[in-house]
Amino acid sequence: MAELVVKVHELSSLPVPELCARTGRRATRTAKVTITHMPWWAWLGLLGGIVPFLVIALLTQRKVSVYLPHAAGRAAQQRAAFAGGVLTGIALPFFLMGAYFEPGLPAFVALVCCAAAFAGCVAATRAALVRGRWVDVETVRLVGLHPGFAAALGAEIAGRRAAVGPSAGWYADPSGQYALRWFDGGQWTAYVDGAAALPRAAYG
């Protein structure tokens, strides 16, 4: 599996190849991937109860969503794994109570099978989905991509960045006459390193 670092502002207009993000096969639908980050100290809100924790989590979390192409089989696997995990989670407390009040081999076997099924559902869900995590406030990392999809998507993003060009700022003077020259986001200006008068936006 491959990874790809993407700017958050690029996710809204992400160029998407017609390949499944997970398998590299031809995609037939899209799947929503939500990337959420919450600072570690927000968990301290649990000391005050579930309500303070939820309020802190809501106010401090960063969340961004992106739709990535998936093959039909992967989407079906995702739904099946989720449904199986929910059913197993509902049944697990009953098996635990049965093992406690009626100890014996049948209850223990049922408990082990239930736990194994739940773990399998979690593993299947992770295998079916592309995941992501925040790198910083402006960047996310997509994890679990198929190498072919990651290469195609990376090439399209690089091409788009090259077409847009660099943002406004100081860069090496392309003429070679000065060390630095101010680029206003659209063209090179006459403001160079050491000039007496600089544009207001150039300060700093």
GROMACS .gro file of C-alpha atoms in nm:
model
  204
    1MET     CA    1   0.000   0.000   0.000
    2ALA     CA    2   0.109   0.358  -0.068
    3GLU     CA    3   0.063   0.698   0.098
    4LEU     CA    4   0.004   1.045  -0.046
    5VAL     CA    5   0.036   1.386   0.121
    6VAL     CA    6  -0.228   1.636   0.005
    7LYS     CA    7  -0.306   1.994   0.100
    8VAL     CA    8  -0.649   2.037   0.259
    9HIS     CA    9  -0.755   2.305   0.011
   10GLU     CA   10  -0.683   2.060  -0.273
   11LEU     CA   11  -0.929   1.800  -0.145
   12SER     CA   12  -1.235   1.999  -0.255
   13SER     CA   13  -1.125   1.985  -0.620
   14LEU     CA   14  -0.919   1.668  -0.607
   15PRO     CA   15  -0.855   1.521  -0.956
   16VAL     CA   16  -0.957   1.157  -0.923
   17PRO     CA   17  -0.832   0.882  -1.158
   18GLU     CA   18  -1.088   0.621  -1.269
   19LEU     CA   19  -0.920   0.356  -1.055
   20CYS     CA   20  -1.025   0.204  -0.725
   21ALA     CA   21  -0.826   0.382  -0.454
   22ARG     CA   22  -0.775   0.053  -0.270
   23THR     CA   23  -0.734  -0.214  -0.540
   24GLY     CA   24  -0.630  -0.024  -0.854
   25ARG     CA   25  -0.913  -0.185  -1.053
   26ARG     CA   26  -1.169   0.013  -1.252
   27ALA     CA   27  -1.386   0.213  -1.014
   28THR     CA   28  -1.766   0.206  -1.035
   29ARG     CA   29  -1.860   0.431  -0.741
   30THR     CA   30  -1.715   0.660  -0.479
   31ALA     CA   31  -1.674   0.622  -0.103
   32LYS     CA   32  -1.658   0.905   0.149
   33VAL     CA   33  -1.344   0.918   0.361
   34THR     CA   34  -1.356   1.148   0.665
   35ILE     CA   35  -1.027   1.245   0.830
   36THR     CA   36  -1.066   1.366   1.187
   37HIS     CA   37  -0.811   1.485   1.437
   38MET     CA   38  -0.863   1.576   1.801
   39PRO     CA   39  -0.583   1.701   2.030
   40TRP     CA   40  -0.478   1.460   2.303
   41TRP     CA   41  -0.567   1.699   2.581
   42ALA     CA   42  -0.933   1.697   2.474
   43TRP     CA   43  -0.961   1.350   2.628
   44LEU     CA   44  -0.911   1.515   2.968
   45GLY     CA   45  -1.269   1.634   2.931
   46LEU     CA   46  -1.379   1.282   3.025
   47LEU     CA   47  -1.280   1.368   3.382
   48GLY     CA   48  -1.578   1.603   3.390
   49GLY     CA   49  -1.819   1.363   3.224
   50ILE     CA   50  -1.937   1.270   2.878
   51VAL     CA   51  -2.107   1.604   2.806
   52PRO     CA   52  -1.795   1.820   2.867
   53PHE     CA   53  -1.591   1.575   2.660
   54LEU     CA   54  -1.834   1.596   2.367
   55VAL     CA   55  -1.835   1.975   2.382
   56ILE     CA   56  -1.455   1.994   2.389
   57ALA     CA   57  -1.427   1.738   2.109
   58LEU     CA   58  -1.673   1.932   1.895
   59LEU     CA   59  -1.488   2.260   1.945
   60THR     CA   60  -1.133   2.131   1.901
   61GLN     CA   61  -1.152   1.863   1.634
   62ARG     CA   62  -1.044   1.918   1.275
   63LYS     CA   63  -1.242   1.731   1.012
   64VAL     CA   64  -1.224   1.709   0.636
   65SER     CA   65  -1.393   1.471   0.391
   66VAL     CA   66  -1.298   1.350   0.046
   67TYR     CA   67  -1.474   1.118  -0.200
   68LEU     CA   68  -1.244   0.853  -0.346
   69PRO     CA   69  -1.331   0.599  -0.617
   70HIS     CA   70  -1.400   0.241  -0.509
   71ALA     CA   71  -1.486  -0.078  -0.689
   72ALA     CA   72  -1.832  -0.219  -0.618
   73GLY     CA   73  -1.690  -0.517  -0.433
   74ARG     CA   74  -1.496  -0.298  -0.192
   75ALA     CA   75  -1.801  -0.088  -0.110
   76ALA     CA   76  -2.006  -0.404  -0.048
   77GLN     CA   77  -1.729  -0.540   0.173
   78GLN     CA   78  -1.727  -0.217   0.369
   79ARG     CA   79  -2.104  -0.230   0.431
   80ALA     CA   80  -2.097  -0.599   0.523
   81ALA     CA   81  -1.808  -0.550   0.764
   82PHE     CA   82  -1.980  -0.256   0.929
   83ALA     CA   83  -2.310  -0.443   0.966
   84GLY     CA   84  -2.133  -0.750   1.103
   85GLY     CA   85  -1.940  -0.539   1.350
   86VAL     CA   86  -2.257  -0.369   1.475
   87LEU     CA   87  -2.442  -0.700   1.518
   88THR     CA   88  -2.146  -0.855   1.694
   89GLY     CA   89  -2.113  -0.556   1.924
   90ILE     CA   90  -2.481  -0.584   2.016
   91ALA     CA   91  -2.458  -0.959   2.083
   92LEU     CA   92  -2.132  -0.943   2.279
   93PRO     CA   93  -2.282  -0.812   2.608
   94PHE     CA   94  -2.537  -1.095   2.611
   95PHE     CA   95  -2.262  -1.353   2.567
   96LEU     CA   96  -2.067  -1.188   2.847
   97MET     CA   97  -2.366  -1.205   3.080
   98GLY     CA   98  -2.424  -1.569   2.984
   99ALA     CA   99  -2.062  -1.655   3.055
  100TYR     CA  100  -2.084  -1.484   3.395
  101PHE     CA  101  -2.414  -1.628   3.518
  102GLU     CA  102  -2.386  -1.968   3.350
  103PRO     CA  103  -2.015  -2.051   3.341
  104GLY     CA  104  -1.920  -2.338   3.122
  105LEU     CA  105  -1.757  -2.437   2.797
  106PRO     CA  106  -2.050  -2.348   2.563
  107ALA     CA  107  -2.065  -1.991   2.690
  108PHE     CA  108  -1.687  -1.956   2.669
  109VAL     CA  109  -1.680  -2.090   2.312
  110ALA     CA  110  -1.959  -1.852   2.214
  111LEU     CA  111  -1.770  -1.561   2.369
  112VAL     CA  112  -1.449  -1.648   2.184
  113CYS     CA  113  -1.635  -1.685   1.853
  114CYS     CA  114  -1.811  -1.354   1.908
  115ALA     CA  115  -1.486  -1.172   1.985
  116ALA     CA  116  -1.317  -1.330   1.683
  117ALA     CA  117  -1.604  -1.225   1.457
  118PHE     CA  118  -1.589  -0.870   1.589
  119ALA     CA  119  -1.212  -0.852   1.533
  120GLY     CA  120  -1.260  -0.990   1.183
  121CYS     CA  121  -1.520  -0.725   1.102
  122VAL     CA  122  -1.291  -0.448   1.222
  123ALA     CA  123  -1.004  -0.588   1.014
  124ALA     CA  124  -1.225  -0.620   0.707
  125THR     CA  125  -1.345  -0.262   0.742
  126ARG     CA  126  -0.989  -0.133   0.766
  127ALA     CA  127  -0.891  -0.341   0.464
  128ALA     CA  128  -1.179  -0.205   0.257
  129LEU     CA  129  -1.121   0.162   0.334
  130VAL     CA  130  -0.860   0.422   0.260
  131ARG     CA  131  -0.770   0.603   0.580
  132GLY     CA  132  -0.616   0.940   0.647
  133ARG     CA  133  -0.450   1.140   0.921
  134TRP     CA  134  -0.361   1.503   0.972
  135VAL     CA  135   0.002   1.606   0.927
  136ASP     CA  136  -0.048   1.970   1.023
  137VAL     CA  137  -0.326   2.228   1.004
  138GLU     CA  138  -0.300   2.249   0.624
  139THR     CA  139  -0.196   1.898   0.521
  140VAL     CA  140  -0.338   1.546   0.541
  141ARG     CA  141  -0.186   1.210   0.457
  142LEU     CA  142  -0.397   0.949   0.275
  143VAL     CA  143  -0.297   0.599   0.388
  144GLY     CA  144  -0.372   0.261   0.232
  145LEU     CA  145  -0.380   0.370  -0.132
  146HIS     CA  146  -0.307   0.132  -0.416
  147PRO     CA  147   0.036   0.220  -0.564
  148GLY     CA  148  -0.111   0.268  -0.913
  149PHE     CA  149  -0.383   0.500  -0.784
  150ALA     CA  150  -0.136   0.695  -0.567
  151ALA     CA  151   0.099   0.744  -0.862
  152ALA     CA  152  -0.179   0.861  -1.096
  153LEU     CA  153  -0.329   1.094  -0.836
  154GLY     CA  154   0.012   1.232  -0.739
  155ALA     CA  155   0.094   1.307  -1.103
  156GLU     CA  156  -0.235   1.492  -1.154
  157ILE     CA  157  -0.188   1.698  -0.837
  158ALA     CA  158   0.171   1.782  -0.935
  159GLY     CA  159   0.053   1.891  -1.281
  160ARG     CA  160  -0.214   2.113  -1.131
  161ARG     CA  161   0.034   2.272  -0.889
  162ALA     CA  162   0.276   2.341  -1.174
  163ALA     CA  163   0.000   2.503  -1.381
  164VAL     CA  164  -0.105   2.729  -1.094
  165GLY     CA  165   0.253   2.832  -1.021
  166PRO     CA  166   0.411   2.943  -0.692
  167SER     CA  167   0.235   3.169  -0.445
  168ALA     CA  168   0.346   3.527  -0.381
  169GLY     CA  169   0.681   3.556  -0.207
  170TRP     CA  170   1.058   3.598  -0.236
  171TYR     CA  171   1.231   3.355  -0.473
  172ALA     CA  172   1.571   3.320  -0.636
  173ASP     CA  173   1.599   3.577  -0.912
  174PRO     CA  174   1.551   3.388  -1.242
  175SER     CA  175   1.767   3.645  -1.424
  176GLY     CA  176   2.059   3.579  -1.190
  177GLN     CA  177   2.128   3.951  -1.141
  178TYR     CA  178   2.009   3.957  -0.779
  179ALA     CA  179   1.983   3.704  -0.500
  180LEU     CA  180   1.605   3.737  -0.455
  181ARG     CA  181   1.315   3.879  -0.656
  182TRP     CA  182   0.951   3.930  -0.548
  183PHE     CA  183   0.690   3.713  -0.725
  184ASP     CA  184   0.337   3.853  -0.681
  185GLY     CA  185   0.162   3.526  -0.758
  186GLY     CA  186   0.122   3.601  -1.129
  187GLN     CA  187   0.445   3.754  -1.252
  188TRP     CA  188   0.794   3.860  -1.150
  189THR     CA  189   0.816   4.221  -1.031
  190ALA     CA  190   1.089   4.486  -1.026
  191TYR     CA  191   1.132   4.450  -0.652
  192VAL     CA  192   1.458   4.275  -0.574
  193ASP     CA  193   1.657   4.197  -0.264
  194GLY     CA  194   1.815   4.517  -0.133
  195ALA     CA  195   1.581   4.754  -0.316
  196ALA     CA  196   1.499   5.076  -0.133
  197ALA     CA  197   1.124   5.056  -0.190
  198LEU     CA  198   0.942   4.728  -0.142
  199PRO     CA  199   0.572   4.648  -0.190
  200ARG     CA  200   0.377   4.649   0.138
  201ALA     CA  201   0.295   4.278   0.096
  202ALA     CA  202   0.666   4.200   0.060
  203TYR     CA  203   0.758   4.302   0.414
  204GLY     CA  204   0.828   4.007   0.642
   0.00000   0.00000   0.00000
